[in-house]
């Protein structure tokens, strides 16, 4: 099982899309293991998006992600990292197919509604930035055997 960090970004929160995003991840079969509502500090934003430091869009990215509250969540399941990225769509909403979150709700790459970890090392690092280990809940659902075959 993998764990991935998902953010409902400030535009997603402002536009009332928190529930819309949660329902898509829940409906697919992923399991929520952590959730908090917070406004990211500049320091947290810089750590989270450290890989983009120096790029022309970086100052705007930090201003955007700290501009209002976000929902930070950890979701768990087989192939959670890559499949959550597929549910989100492409970085550019204009390249995202209808049916994906960005393809259904966004237009501008600077206002693309959600974040999902890109790979396992990012997921581990990002989850640790937002959550202490005791803030994540290890649990199982009765329905898990109907979602995961265990293979
Ligand atoms: N060319 C660009 N112009 C403006 N903003 C950009 C550009 N590329 C990326 N961004 C912004 O920076 C964020 C991080 O870029 P990244 O390449 O990591 O895309 P992503 O992994 O799809 O998005 P995220 O990390 O937020 O999930 C994007 O979500 C977007 O808001
Ligand atoms: Mg990214």
PDB file of N, CA and C in Angstrom, residues 54-94:
ATOM      1  N   UNK A  54      13.717  29.175  -7.823  1.00  0.00           N
ATOM      2  CA  UNK A  54      14.516  29.703  -8.930  1.00  0.00           C
ATOM      3  C   UNK A  54      13.764  29.767 -10.249  1.00  0.00           C
ATOM      4  N   UNK A  55      12.646  29.036 -10.362  1.00  0.00           N
ATOM      5  CA  UNK A  55      11.867  29.104 -11.607  1.00  0.00           C
ATOM      6  C   UNK A  55      11.061  30.399 -11.650  1.00  0.00           C
ATOM      7  N   UNK A  56      10.719  30.842 -12.860  1.00  0.00           N
ATOM      8  CA  UNK A  56      10.047  32.147 -12.970  1.00  0.00           C
ATOM      9  C   UNK A  56       8.690  32.163 -12.257  1.00  0.00           C
ATOM     10  N   UNK A  57       8.014  31.012 -12.198  1.00  0.00           N
ATOM     11  CA  UNK A  57       6.693  31.002 -11.566  1.00  0.00           C
ATOM     12  C   UNK A  57       6.752  30.806 -10.047  1.00  0.00           C
ATOM     13  N   UNK A  58       7.967  30.610  -9.484  1.00  0.00           N
ATOM     14  CA  UNK A  58       8.092  30.262  -8.066  1.00  0.00           C
ATOM     15  C   UNK A  58       7.516  31.329  -7.118  1.00  0.00           C
ATOM     16  N   UNK A  59       7.850  32.619  -7.289  1.00  0.00           N
ATOM     17  CA  UNK A  59       7.268  33.609  -6.349  1.00  0.00           C
ATOM     18  C   UNK A  59       5.742  33.610  -6.380  1.00  0.00           C
ATOM     19  N   UNK A  60       5.168  33.517  -7.564  1.00  0.00           N
ATOM     20  CA  UNK A  60       3.710  33.470  -7.683  1.00  0.00           C
ATOM     21  C   UNK A  60       3.130  32.210  -7.061  1.00  0.00           C
ATOM     22  N   UNK A  61       3.852  31.108  -7.202  1.00  0.00           N
ATOM     23  CA  UNK A  61       3.406  29.830  -6.637  1.00  0.00           C
ATOM     24  C   UNK A  61       3.352  29.906  -5.110  1.00  0.00           C
ATOM     25  N   UNK A  62       4.398  30.496  -4.502  1.00  0.00           N
ATOM     26  CA  UNK A  62       4.427  30.624  -3.031  1.00  0.00           C
ATOM     27  C   UNK A  62       3.317  31.571  -2.560  1.00  0.00           C
ATOM     28  N   UNK A  63       3.111  32.670  -3.297  1.00  0.00           N
ATOM     29  CA  UNK A  63       2.045  33.620  -2.923  1.00  0.00           C
ATOM     30  C   UNK A  63       0.675  32.941  -3.013  1.00  0.00           C
ATOM     31  N   UNK A  64       0.475  32.167  -4.054  1.00  0.00           N
ATOM     32  CA  UNK A  64      -0.807  31.470  -4.268  1.00  0.00           C
ATOM     33  C   UNK A  64      -1.077  30.437  -3.177  1.00  0.00           C
ATOM     34  N   UNK A  65      -0.099  29.605  -2.893  1.00  0.00           N
ATOM     35  CA  UNK A  65      -0.359  28.471  -1.986  1.00  0.00           C
ATOM     36  C   UNK A  65      -0.511  28.942  -0.534  1.00  0.00           C
ATOM     37  N   UNK A  66       0.033  30.147  -0.225  1.00  0.00           N
ATOM     38  CA  UNK A  66      -0.109  30.699   1.134  1.00  0.00           C
ATOM     39  C   UNK A  66      -1.264  31.707   1.229  1.00  0.00           C
ATOM     40  N   UNK A  67      -2.018  31.896   0.140  1.00  0.00           N
ATOM     41  CA  UNK A  67      -2.985  32.996   0.085  1.00  0.00           C
ATOM     42  C   UNK A  67      -4.267  32.741   0.872  1.00  0.00           C
ATOM     43  N   UNK A  68      -4.508  31.516   1.267  1.00  0.00           N
ATOM     44  CA  UNK A  68      -5.718  31.189   2.015  1.00  0.00           C
ATOM     45  C   UNK A  68      -5.591  29.777   2.544  1.00  0.00           C
ATOM     46  N   UNK A  69      -6.588  29.320   3.287  1.00  0.00           N
ATOM     47  CA  UNK A  69      -6.493  27.980   3.874  1.00  0.00           C
ATOM     48  C   UNK A  69      -6.503  26.869   2.825  1.00  0.00           C
ATOM     49  N   UNK A  70      -5.887  25.768   3.220  1.00  0.00           N
ATOM     50  CA  UNK A  70      -5.860  24.561   2.393  1.00  0.00           C
ATOM     51  C   UNK A  70      -6.349  23.386   3.247  1.00  0.00           C
ATOM     52  N   UNK A  71      -6.747  22.318   2.590  1.00  0.00           N
ATOM     53  CA  UNK A  71      -6.998  21.050   3.281  1.00  0.00           C
ATOM     54  C   UNK A  71      -5.860  20.110   2.912  1.00  0.00           C
ATOM     55  N   UNK A  72      -5.155  19.623   3.919  1.00  0.00           N
ATOM     56  CA  UNK A  72      -4.076  18.645   3.697  1.00  0.00           C
ATOM     57  C   UNK A  72      -4.587  17.277   4.116  1.00  0.00           C
ATOM     58  N   UNK A  73      -4.375  16.297   3.239  1.00  0.00           N
ATOM     59  CA  UNK A  73      -4.876  14.941   3.525  1.00  0.00           C
ATOM     60  C   UNK A  73      -3.832  13.916   3.129  1.00  0.00           C
ATOM     61  N   UNK A  74      -3.856  12.796   3.827  1.00  0.00           N
ATOM     62  CA  UNK A  74      -3.078  11.639   3.405  1.00  0.00           C
ATOM     63  C   UNK A  74      -4.062  10.548   3.018  1.00  0.00           C
ATOM     64  N   UNK A  75      -3.898  10.019   1.811  1.00  0.00           N
ATOM     65  CA  UNK A  75      -4.756   8.950   1.300  1.00  0.00           C
ATOM     66  C   UNK A  75      -3.895   7.728   1.043  1.00  0.00           C
ATOM     67  N   UNK A  76      -4.480   6.561   1.278  1.00  0.00           N
ATOM     68  CA  UNK A  76      -3.753   5.302   1.232  1.00  0.00           C
ATOM     69  C   UNK A  76      -4.447   4.307   0.307  1.00  0.00           C
ATOM     70  N   UNK A  77      -3.630   3.480  -0.340  1.00  0.00           N
ATOM     71  CA  UNK A  77      -4.191   2.405  -1.163  1.00  0.00           C
ATOM     72  C   UNK A  77      -3.161   1.884  -2.145  1.00  0.00           C
ATOM     73  N   UNK A  78      -3.486   0.796  -2.828  1.00  0.00           N
ATOM     74  CA  UNK A  78      -2.590   0.282  -3.865  1.00  0.00           C
ATOM     75  C   UNK A  78      -2.408   1.358  -4.941  1.00  0.00           C
ATOM     76  N   UNK A  79      -1.167   1.619  -5.308  1.00  0.00           N
ATOM     77  CA  UNK A  79      -0.830   2.593  -6.364  1.00  0.00           C
ATOM     78  C   UNK A  79      -1.417   3.986  -6.094  1.00  0.00           C
ATOM     79  N   UNK A  80      -1.540   4.333  -4.827  1.00  0.00           N
ATOM     80  CA  UNK A  80      -2.198   5.607  -4.482  1.00  0.00           C
ATOM     81  C   UNK A  80      -1.503   6.806  -5.135  1.00  0.00           C
ATOM     82  N   UNK A  81      -0.168   6.774  -5.217  1.00  0.00           N
ATOM     83  CA  UNK A  81       0.552   7.957  -5.707  1.00  0.00           C
ATOM     84  C   UNK A  81       0.209   8.225  -7.169  1.00  0.00           C
ATOM     85  N   UNK A  82       0.380   7.229  -8.013  1.00  0.00           N
ATOM     86  CA  UNK A  82       0.141   7.460  -9.447  1.00  0.00           C
ATOM     87  C   UNK A  82      -1.347   7.597  -9.757  1.00  0.00           C
ATOM     88  N   UNK A  83      -2.187   6.833  -9.071  1.00  0.00           N
ATOM     89  CA  UNK A  83      -3.618   6.896  -9.407  1.00  0.00           C
ATOM     90  C   UNK A  83      -4.251   8.212  -8.948  1.00  0.00           C
ATOM     91  N   UNK A  84      -3.806   8.729  -7.812  1.00  0.00           N
ATOM     92  CA  UNK A  84      -4.338  10.040  -7.390  1.00  0.00           C
ATOM     93  C   UNK A  84      -3.923  11.116  -8.391  1.00  0.00           C
ATOM     94  N   UNK A  85      -2.697  11.013  -8.907  1.00  0.00           N
ATOM     95  CA  UNK A  85      -2.270  11.981  -9.942  1.00  0.00           C
ATOM     96  C   UNK A  85      -3.166  11.863 -11.183  1.00  0.00           C
ATOM     97  N   UNK A  86      -3.556  10.646 -11.525  1.00  0.00           N
ATOM     98  CA  UNK A  86      -4.453  10.482 -12.688  1.00  0.00           C
ATOM     99  C   UNK A  86      -5.816  11.089 -12.417  1.00  0.00           C
ATOM    100  N   UNK A  87      -6.318  10.905 -11.205  1.00  0.00           N
ATOM    101  CA  UNK A  87      -7.618  11.487 -10.844  1.00  0.00           C
ATOM    102  C   UNK A  87      -7.543  13.013 -10.920  1.00  0.00           C
ATOM    103  N   UNK A  88      -6.357  13.583 -10.568  1.00  0.00           N
ATOM    104  CA  UNK A  88      -6.180  15.042 -10.599  1.00  0.00           C
ATOM    105  C   UNK A  88      -6.103  15.596 -12.016  1.00  0.00           C
ATOM    106  N   UNK A  89      -5.484  14.845 -12.937  1.00  0.00           N
ATOM    107  CA  UNK A  89      -5.229  15.365 -14.292  1.00  0.00           C
ATOM    108  C   UNK A  89      -3.809  15.862 -14.433  1.00  0.00           C
ATOM    109  N   UNK A  90      -3.545  16.590 -15.498  1.00  0.00           N
ATOM    110  CA  UNK A  90      -2.205  17.111 -15.779  1.00  0.00           C
ATOM    111  C   UNK A  90      -1.957  18.403 -15.009  1.00  0.00           C
ATOM    112  N   UNK A  91      -0.686  18.800 -14.901  1.00  0.00           N
ATOM    113  CA  UNK A  91      -0.354  20.072 -14.238  1.00  0.00           C
ATOM    114  C   UNK A  91      -1.155  21.218 -14.858  1.00  0.00           C
ATOM    115  N   UNK A  92      -1.189  21.236 -16.194  1.00  0.00           N
ATOM    116  CA  UNK A  92      -1.976  22.275 -16.894  1.00  0.00           C
ATOM    117  C   UNK A  92      -3.420  21.807 -17.027  1.00  0.00           C
ATOM    118  N   UNK A  93      -4.337  22.514 -16.423  1.00  0.00           N
ATOM    119  CA  UNK A  93      -5.748  22.127 -16.578  1.00  0.00           C
ATOM    120  C   UNK A  93      -6.176  22.050 -18.034  1.00  0.00           C
ATOM    121  N   UNK A  94      -5.578  22.900 -18.886  1.00  0.00           N
ATOM    122  CA  UNK A  94      -5.971  22.894 -20.300  1.00  0.00           C
ATOM    123  C   UNK A  94      -5.569  21.600 -20.991  1.00  0.00           C
TER     124      UNK A  94
END
